mmCIF file of C-alpha atoms in Angstrom:
data_model
loop_
_atom_site.group_PDB
_atom_site.id
_atom_site.type_symbol
_atom_site.label_atom_id
_atom_site.label_comp_id
_atom_site.label_asym_id
_atom_site.label_seq_id
_atom_site.Cartn_x
_atom_site.Cartn_y
_atom_site.Cartn_z
ATOM 1 C CA GLY A 26 17.022 25.783 33.132
ATOM 2 C CA GLY A 27 14.181 25.460 30.732
ATOM 3 C CA THR A 28 10.635 24.179 30.682
ATOM 4 C CA LEU A 29 9.635 20.543 30.188
ATOM 5 C CA LEU A 30 7.622 20.509 26.977
ATOM 6 C CA LEU A 31 6.799 16.836 26.775
ATOM 7 C CA SER A 32 7.294 13.567 28.513
ATOM 8 C CA GLY A 33 7.267 10.033 27.150
ATOM 9 C CA ASN A 34 7.208 10.829 23.430
ATOM 10 C CA THR A 35 9.950 11.187 20.870
ATOM 11 C CA SER A 36 8.670 14.307 19.165
ATOM 12 C CA TYR A 37 7.110 17.620 20.035
ATOM 13 C CA THR A 38 5.224 20.005 17.803
ATOM 14 C CA THR A 39 5.002 23.599 18.881
ATOM 15 C CA PRO A 40 2.601 26.095 17.336
ATOM 16 C CA SER A 41 5.243 28.820 17.426
ATOM 17 C CA ILE A 42 8.926 28.224 16.803
ATOM 18 C CA SER A 43 11.740 30.518 15.775
ATOM 19 C CA SER A 44 14.944 29.905 13.835
ATOM 20 C CA THR A 45 16.620 32.558 15.985
ATOM 21 C CA THR A 46 15.943 30.773 19.284
ATOM 22 C CA LEU A 47 18.328 28.114 20.561
ATOM 23 C CA TYR A 48 16.473 25.043 21.831
ATOM 24 C CA TYR A 49 17.868 22.271 24.041
ATOM 25 C CA VAL A 50 17.082 18.576 24.102
ATOM 26 C CA GLN A 51 17.575 16.510 27.253
ATOM 27 C CA THR A 52 16.583 12.894 27.734
ATOM 28 C CA ARG A 53 14.790 11.577 30.790
ATOM 29 C CA ASN A 54 14.121 7.987 31.755
ATOM 30 C CA THR A 55 10.350 7.819 32.295
ATOM 31 C CA THR A 56 10.673 4.720 34.510
ATOM 32 C CA THR A 57 13.228 6.089 36.967
ATOM 33 C CA GLY A 58 12.541 9.779 36.444
ATOM 34 C CA CYS A 59 16.267 10.424 36.054
ATOM 35 C CA SER A 60 17.401 12.959 33.469
ATOM 36 C CA SER A 61 20.666 12.876 31.615
ATOM 37 C CA SER A 62 23.144 15.497 32.707
ATOM 38 C CA ALA A 63 23.870 16.466 29.100
ATOM 39 C CA ARG A 64 21.662 18.727 27.042
ATOM 40 C CA THR A 65 22.073 19.073 23.306
ATOM 41 C CA ALA A 66 21.573 22.436 21.609
ATOM 42 C CA VAL A 67 19.425 22.331 18.475
ATOM 43 C CA THR A 68 18.476 25.050 16.025
ATOM 44 C CA ALA A 69 15.118 24.993 14.307
ATOM 45 C CA GLN A 70 15.120 24.808 10.531
ATOM 46 C CA ILE A 71 12.070 26.659 9.268
ATOM 47 C CA SER A 72 10.898 26.070 5.723
ATOM 48 C CA SER A 73 7.887 27.632 4.071
ATOM 49 C CA ILE A 74 5.083 25.522 2.642
ATOM 50 C CA GLY A 75 6.367 25.717 -0.944
ATOM 51 C CA THR A 76 9.976 24.755 -0.218
ATOM 52 C CA TRP A 77 11.381 22.018 -2.478
ATOM 53 C CA LEU A 78 12.970 19.150 -0.505
ATOM 54 C CA GLY A 79 14.361 17.114 -3.413
ATOM 55 C CA SER A 80 13.378 13.514 -2.604
ATOM 56 C CA THR A 81 12.927 12.850 -6.339
ATOM 57 C CA THR A 82 12.900 15.086 -9.434
ATOM 58 C CA ASN A 83 9.111 14.868 -9.926
ATOM 59 C CA TRP A 84 7.415 18.253 -9.252
ATOM 60 C CA ASN A 85 4.108 16.485 -8.503
ATOM 61 C CA ASP A 86 5.568 14.042 -5.941
ATOM 62 C CA ALA A 87 4.234 15.163 -2.544
ATOM 63 C CA SER A 88 7.392 13.956 -0.762
ATOM 64 C CA ASN A 89 9.331 16.741 -2.496
ATOM 65 C CA TRP A 90 7.438 19.529 -0.732
ATOM 66 C CA CYS A 91 7.771 20.847 2.787
ATOM 67 C CA ASN A 92 4.078 20.445 3.620
ATOM 68 C CA GLY A 93 3.694 17.150 1.736
ATOM 69 C CA VAL A 94 1.533 18.682 -1.013
ATOM 70 C CA PRO A 95 2.627 20.023 -4.431
ATOM 71 C CA PRO A 96 2.157 23.797 -4.673
ATOM 72 C CA THR A 97 -1.039 25.466 -5.819
ATOM 73 C CA SER A 98 -1.544 28.815 -7.509
ATOM 74 C CA SER A 99 -1.464 30.535 -4.098
ATOM 75 C CA ASP A 100 1.772 28.905 -2.822
ATOM 76 C CA ASN A 101 5.124 30.662 -3.077
ATOM 77 C CA VAL A 102 7.825 28.233 -4.213
ATOM 78 C CA ILE A 103 11.475 28.197 -3.182
ATOM 79 C CA ILE A 104 13.934 25.906 -4.956
ATOM 80 C CA PRO A 105 16.897 26.000 -2.539
ATOM 81 C CA SER A 106 20.548 25.344 -3.270
ATOM 82 C CA GLY A 107 22.547 22.469 -1.816
ATOM 83 C CA LEU A 108 20.321 19.575 -2.935
ATOM 84 C CA THR A 109 21.152 16.649 -5.215
ATOM 85 C CA LYS A 110 17.728 16.391 -6.894
ATOM 86 C CA TYR A 111 15.937 19.325 -8.461
ATOM 87 C CA PRO A 112 12.480 19.498 -10.040
ATOM 88 C CA THR A 113 11.619 18.553 -13.573
ATOM 89 C CA ILE A 114 8.146 19.454 -14.817
ATOM 90 C CA SER A 115 7.062 17.093 -17.583
ATOM 91 C CA THR A 116 3.263 17.332 -17.208
ATOM 92 C CA ASN A 117 1.016 20.312 -17.781
ATOM 93 C CA ASN A 118 -0.341 20.782 -14.255
ATOM 94 C CA ALA A 119 2.451 22.475 -12.266
ATOM 95 C CA THR A 120 1.463 25.759 -10.615
ATOM 96 C CA CYS A 121 2.811 28.297 -8.171
ATOM 97 C CA ASN A 122 2.285 31.844 -7.034
ATOM 98 C CA ASN A 123 5.754 33.421 -6.753
ATOM 99 C CA ILE A 124 8.892 31.384 -7.426
ATOM 100 C CA THR A 125 12.517 31.734 -6.345
ATOM 101 C CA ILE A 126 15.338 29.615 -7.747
ATOM 102 C CA GLN A 127 18.362 30.042 -5.507
ATOM 103 C CA SER A 128 21.985 30.141 -6.635
ATOM 104 C CA GLY A 129 23.130 26.647 -7.647
ATOM 105 C CA ALA A 130 19.561 25.279 -7.795
ATOM 106 C CA SER A 131 17.701 24.341 -10.976
ATOM 107 C CA LEU A 132 14.248 23.888 -12.467
ATOM 108 C CA ILE A 133 13.584 22.165 -15.795
ATOM 109 C CA VAL A 134 10.317 22.389 -17.746
ATOM 110 C CA SER A 135 10.369 19.896 -20.620
ATOM 111 C CA GLY A 136 8.269 18.023 -23.171
ATOM 112 C CA SER A 137 4.583 18.477 -22.415
ATOM 113 C CA GLY A 138 5.525 20.167 -19.142
ATOM 114 C CA LYS A 139 3.897 23.474 -18.278
ATOM 115 C CA LEU A 140 4.489 25.738 -15.289
ATOM 116 C CA SER A 141 1.712 28.239 -14.598
ATOM 117 C CA ILE A 142 2.971 31.204 -12.571
ATOM 118 C CA TYR A 143 0.278 33.291 -10.869
ATOM 119 C CA GLY A 144 2.389 35.701 -8.826
ATOM 120 C CA THR A 145 4.400 38.819 -9.560
ATOM 121 C CA ASN A 146 7.735 37.800 -8.035
ATOM 122 C CA ILE A 147 9.814 35.509 -10.245
ATOM 123 C CA THR A 148 13.396 35.353 -9.015
ATOM 124 C CA ASN A 149 16.378 33.434 -10.330
ATOM 125 C CA THR A 150 19.465 34.212 -8.252
ATOM 126 C CA SER A 151 22.081 32.530 -10.476
ATOM 127 C CA GLY A 152 20.243 29.229 -10.541
ATOM 128 C CA THR A 153 19.213 27.383 -13.708
ATOM 129 C CA PHE A 154 15.685 27.820 -15.085
ATOM 130 C CA ASN A 155 15.493 25.734 -18.257
ATOM 131 C CA ALA A 156 12.306 25.944 -20.329
ATOM 132 C CA THR A 157 13.869 25.490 -23.777
ATOM 133 C CA ASP A 158 11.687 22.396 -24.266
ATOM 134 C CA GLY A 159 8.621 23.311 -22.176
ATOM 135 C CA THR A 160 5.837 25.828 -21.623
ATOM 136 C CA ILE A 161 5.631 28.766 -19.245
ATOM 137 C CA GLU A 162 2.258 30.361 -18.585
ATOM 138 C CA MET A 163 2.105 33.805 -17.051
ATOM 139 C CA ALA A 164 -1.252 33.122 -15.426
ATOM 140 C CA GLY A 165 -1.780 36.190 -13.256
ATOM 141 C CA ASN A 166 -5.207 36.894 -14.820
ATOM 142 C CA THR A 167 -5.954 40.223 -13.101
ATOM 143 C CA THR A 168 -2.382 40.826 -11.898
ATOM 144 C CA ALA A 169 0.304 42.545 -13.960
ATOM 145 C CA GLN A 170 3.381 40.319 -14.194
ATOM 146 C CA SER A 171 6.925 40.776 -15.460
ATOM 147 C CA ILE A 172 9.556 38.391 -16.760
ATOM 148 C CA PRO A 173 12.991 39.373 -15.423
ATOM 149 C CA ALA A 174 16.025 39.671 -17.691
ATOM 150 C CA ASN A 175 18.161 36.516 -17.903
ATOM 151 C CA LEU A 176 15.514 34.423 -16.136
ATOM 152 C CA PHE A 177 15.767 31.424 -18.471
ATOM 153 C CA VAL A 178 18.784 29.511 -19.785
ATOM 154 C CA GLY A 179 19.974 31.348 -22.911
ATOM 155 C CA ASN A 180 16.946 33.680 -22.584
ATOM 156 C CA ASN A 181 14.958 30.913 -24.315
ATOM 157 C CA VAL A 182 11.542 29.419 -23.666
ATOM 158 C CA LYS A 183 9.875 26.971 -26.044
ATOM 159 C CA ASN A 184 6.281 28.118 -25.499
ATOM 160 C CA LEU A 185 4.999 31.179 -23.671
ATOM 161 C CA ILE A 186 1.348 31.716 -22.751
ATOM 162 C CA ILE A 187 0.308 35.209 -21.649
ATOM 163 C CA ASN A 188 -2.764 35.005 -19.440
ATOM 164 C CA SER A 189 -2.552 38.146 -17.326
ATOM 165 C CA VAL A 190 -3.580 41.799 -17.442
ATOM 166 C CA ALA A 191 -0.164 42.983 -18.576
ATOM 167 C CA ASP A 192 3.194 41.318 -18.926
ATOM 168 C CA THR A 193 6.450 43.204 -19.091
ATOM 169 C CA LEU A 194 9.678 41.778 -20.444
ATOM 170 C CA LYS A 195 12.657 43.136 -18.500
ATOM 171 C CA GLY A 196 15.141 41.848 -21.088
ATOM 172 C CA THR A 197 15.499 39.719 -24.209
ATOM 173 C CA LEU A 198 13.341 36.596 -24.387
ATOM 174 C CA ASN A 199 13.380 34.218 -27.339
ATOM 175 C CA VAL A 200 10.173 32.200 -27.798
ATOM 176 C CA LEU A 201 11.359 29.167 -29.760
ATOM 177 C CA SER A 202 8.017 27.733 -30.843
ATOM 178 C CA LYS A 203 4.725 29.324 -29.805
ATOM 179 C CA LEU A 204 3.594 32.584 -28.212
ATOM 180 C CA SER A 205 -0.084 32.619 -27.291
ATOM 181 C CA PHE A 206 -2.519 34.907 -25.519
ATOM 182 C CA ASP A 207 -5.116 33.141 -23.456
ATOM 183 C CA PHE A 208 -7.300 35.704 -21.702
ATOM 184 C CA SER A 209 -10.458 36.824 -23.487
ATOM 185 C CA ALA A 210 -10.832 40.096 -21.552
ATOM 186 C CA HIS A 211 -7.487 41.435 -22.807
ATOM 187 C CA LEU A 212 -6.979 43.682 -25.757
ATOM 188 C CA TYR A 213 -3.561 43.308 -27.358
#
């Protein structure tokens, strides 16, 4: 059974696909019209736009991202487990909306590196988030943000910039070098 989705090409793009649906692949000779008797079951792997692929360790390398573009302030980022290369941010132009670092995954912000986080959901599920030599900016502007307990390695961040309406610390956080407030409409 099934419906022929394409003929003569090696790939097919569907506007709607599900990871819970089992798909089958069957080859057909376009010259003779004969189809193979075997069909191969395939499962779709669905990744969101901001999913890290790990081609290199460079956050700004487009080949590392599911949609081929580094994330913007409106993209939710997922750093998944099971990869061999994880991101290192060493320039000051890395941004994301929400970010999730899965168990066994890692993210390093170092040197002149800065990660600007615009969202309210920052999750580290037993991964490694190392900013002991970098800068984190809570850049929510008009959105209240919170920094979860035990988010960073050793609860340490070198530099922290607060640029949101209100930031809440959910646990101990040691700022090793510089704490700054960068939003003129705030009263602290």
